[in-house]
mmCIF file of C-alpha atoms in Angstrom:
data_model
loop_
_atom_site.group_PDB
_atom_site.id
_atom_site.type_symbol
_atom_site.label_atom_id
_atom_site.label_comp_id
_atom_site.label_asym_id
_atom_site.label_seq_id
_atom_site.Cartn_x
_atom_site.Cartn_y
_atom_site.Cartn_z
ATOM 1 C CA MET D 1 -2.332 27.214 -15.659
ATOM 2 C CA ALA D 2 1.086 28.348 -14.476
ATOM 3 C CA LEU D 3 0.342 31.930 -15.474
ATOM 4 C CA ALA D 4 -2.787 32.045 -13.325
ATOM 5 C CA GLN D 5 -0.807 30.898 -10.309
ATOM 6 C CA ASP D 6 1.812 33.573 -10.868
ATOM 7 C CA GLY D 7 -0.931 36.186 -10.978
ATOM 8 C CA ALA D 8 -2.324 35.003 -7.662
ATOM 9 C CA ALA D 9 1.113 35.260 -6.090
ATOM 10 C CA SER D 10 1.535 38.832 -7.295
ATOM 11 C CA ASN D 11 -1.895 39.747 -5.869
ATOM 12 C CA LYS D 12 -0.783 38.492 -2.462
ATOM 13 C CA TYR D 13 2.351 40.590 -2.714
ATOM 14 C CA ASP D 14 0.290 43.628 -3.631
ATOM 15 C CA ALA D 15 -2.006 43.100 -0.636
ATOM 16 C CA ASN D 16 0.990 42.833 1.694
ATOM 17 C CA SER D 17 2.566 45.965 0.303
ATOM 18 C CA TRP D 18 -0.712 47.864 0.743
ATOM 19 C CA LEU D 19 -0.924 46.597 4.320
ATOM 20 C CA ALA D 20 2.528 48.024 4.970
ATOM 21 C CA VAL D 21 1.513 51.354 3.453
ATOM 22 C CA ALA D 22 -1.690 51.386 5.519
ATOM 23 C CA ALA D 23 0.245 50.703 8.729
ATOM 24 C CA GLY D 24 2.615 53.558 7.917
ATOM 25 C CA PHE D 25 -0.235 55.938 7.180
ATOM 26 C CA ALA D 26 -2.033 54.886 10.364
ATOM 27 C CA ILE D 27 0.858 55.792 12.617
ATOM 28 C CA GLY D 28 1.558 58.972 10.648
ATOM 29 C CA ILE D 29 -2.016 60.220 10.839
ATOM 30 C CA ALA D 30 -2.254 59.301 14.517
ATOM 31 C CA ALA D 31 0.965 61.148 15.291
ATOM 32 C CA LEU D 32 -0.204 64.186 13.334
ATOM 33 C CA GLY D 33 -3.584 64.236 15.056
ATOM 34 C CA GLY D 34 -2.028 63.696 18.465
ATOM 35 C CA THR D 35 0.468 66.509 18.096
ATOM 36 C CA MET D 36 -2.185 68.899 16.824
ATOM 37 C CA GLY D 37 -4.480 67.967 19.706
ATOM 38 C CA GLN D 38 -1.730 68.352 22.268
ATOM 39 C CA GLY D 39 -0.722 71.695 20.813
ATOM 40 C CA ARG D 40 -4.264 73.031 20.974
ATOM 41 C CA ALA D 41 -4.796 71.717 24.503
ATOM 42 C CA ALA D 42 -1.560 73.266 25.740
ATOM 43 C CA ALA D 43 -2.319 76.558 23.982
ATOM 44 C CA ALA D 44 -5.787 76.741 25.526
ATOM 45 C CA ALA D 45 -4.423 75.930 28.981
ATOM 46 C CA LEU D 46 -1.659 78.515 28.716
ATOM 47 C CA GLU D 47 -4.145 81.103 27.501
ATOM 48 C CA GLY D 48 -6.341 80.373 30.519
ATOM 49 C CA ILE D 49 -3.377 80.633 32.867
ATOM 50 C CA SER D 50 -2.267 83.928 31.310
ATOM 51 C CA ARG D 51 -5.755 85.377 31.778
ATOM 52 C CA ASN D 52 -6.040 84.167 35.369
ATOM 53 C CA PRO D 53 -2.675 83.243 36.925
ATOM 54 C CA GLY D 54 -4.372 82.307 40.195
ATOM 55 C CA ALA D 55 -6.098 79.374 38.488
ATOM 56 C CA ALA D 56 -2.844 77.842 37.255
ATOM 57 C CA ALA D 57 -2.985 74.929 39.712
ATOM 58 C CA ARG D 58 -6.583 74.109 38.772
ATOM 59 C CA ILE D 59 -5.823 74.279 35.040
ATOM 60 C CA GLN D 60 -2.497 72.445 35.015
ATOM 61 C CA THR D 61 -3.690 69.107 36.415
ATOM 62 C CA PRO D 62 -6.570 68.579 33.946
ATOM 63 C CA MET D 63 -4.282 69.730 31.127
ATOM 64 C CA ILE D 64 -1.663 67.113 31.994
ATOM 65 C CA LEU D 65 -4.370 64.454 32.276
ATOM 66 C CA GLY D 66 -5.757 65.458 28.875
ATOM 67 C CA LEU D 67 -2.306 65.389 27.298
ATOM 68 C CA ALA D 68 -1.717 61.911 28.710
ATOM 69 C CA LEU D 69 -5.015 60.671 27.262
ATOM 70 C CA ILE D 70 -4.191 62.147 23.851
ATOM 71 C CA GLU D 71 -0.775 60.492 23.956
ATOM 72 C CA SER D 72 -2.346 57.154 24.886
ATOM 73 C CA LEU D 73 -4.361 57.235 21.652
ATOM 74 C CA VAL D 74 -1.175 57.800 19.663
ATOM 75 C CA LEU D 75 0.519 54.907 21.449
ATOM 76 C CA LEU D 76 -2.499 52.679 20.817
ATOM 77 C CA SER D 77 -2.309 53.427 17.102
ATOM 78 C CA TRP D 78 1.404 52.596 17.198
ATOM 79 C CA VAL D 79 0.599 49.211 18.762
ATOM 80 C CA ILE D 80 -2.059 48.525 16.118
ATOM 81 C CA ALA D 81 0.358 49.474 13.325
ATOM 82 C CA PHE D 82 2.983 47.211 14.909
ATOM 83 C CA PHE D 83 0.558 44.274 14.876
ATOM 84 C CA LEU D 84 -0.422 45.033 11.283
ATOM 85 C CA GLN D 85 3.230 44.885 10.288
ATOM 86 C CA GLY D 86 3.415 41.448 11.911
ATOM 87 C CA LYS D 87 0.786 40.222 9.433
ATOM 88 C CA ILE D 88 2.924 41.166 6.440
ATOM 89 C CA ALA D 89 4.471 38.093 4.845
ATOM 90 C CA PRO D 90 8.107 38.452 3.768
#
């Protein structure tokens, strides 16, 4: 009977360690996706400005808004990963 209880305790530890790994992967993937999205958005905006410098003011504002929205998704994933880490038992 004691051996079965020890096995249950190790399963809980395994679940907590996988939760920590999942939280780490979540923030890593979100950061990777966010940086790639921001890079592509900035590249497209700069390409548009280089083709038509007169439209720089009309391109810059939506680009900054888009970059802020992309960054908000990365920050939201950071908050979710932070809350997941709070569920990990020591």
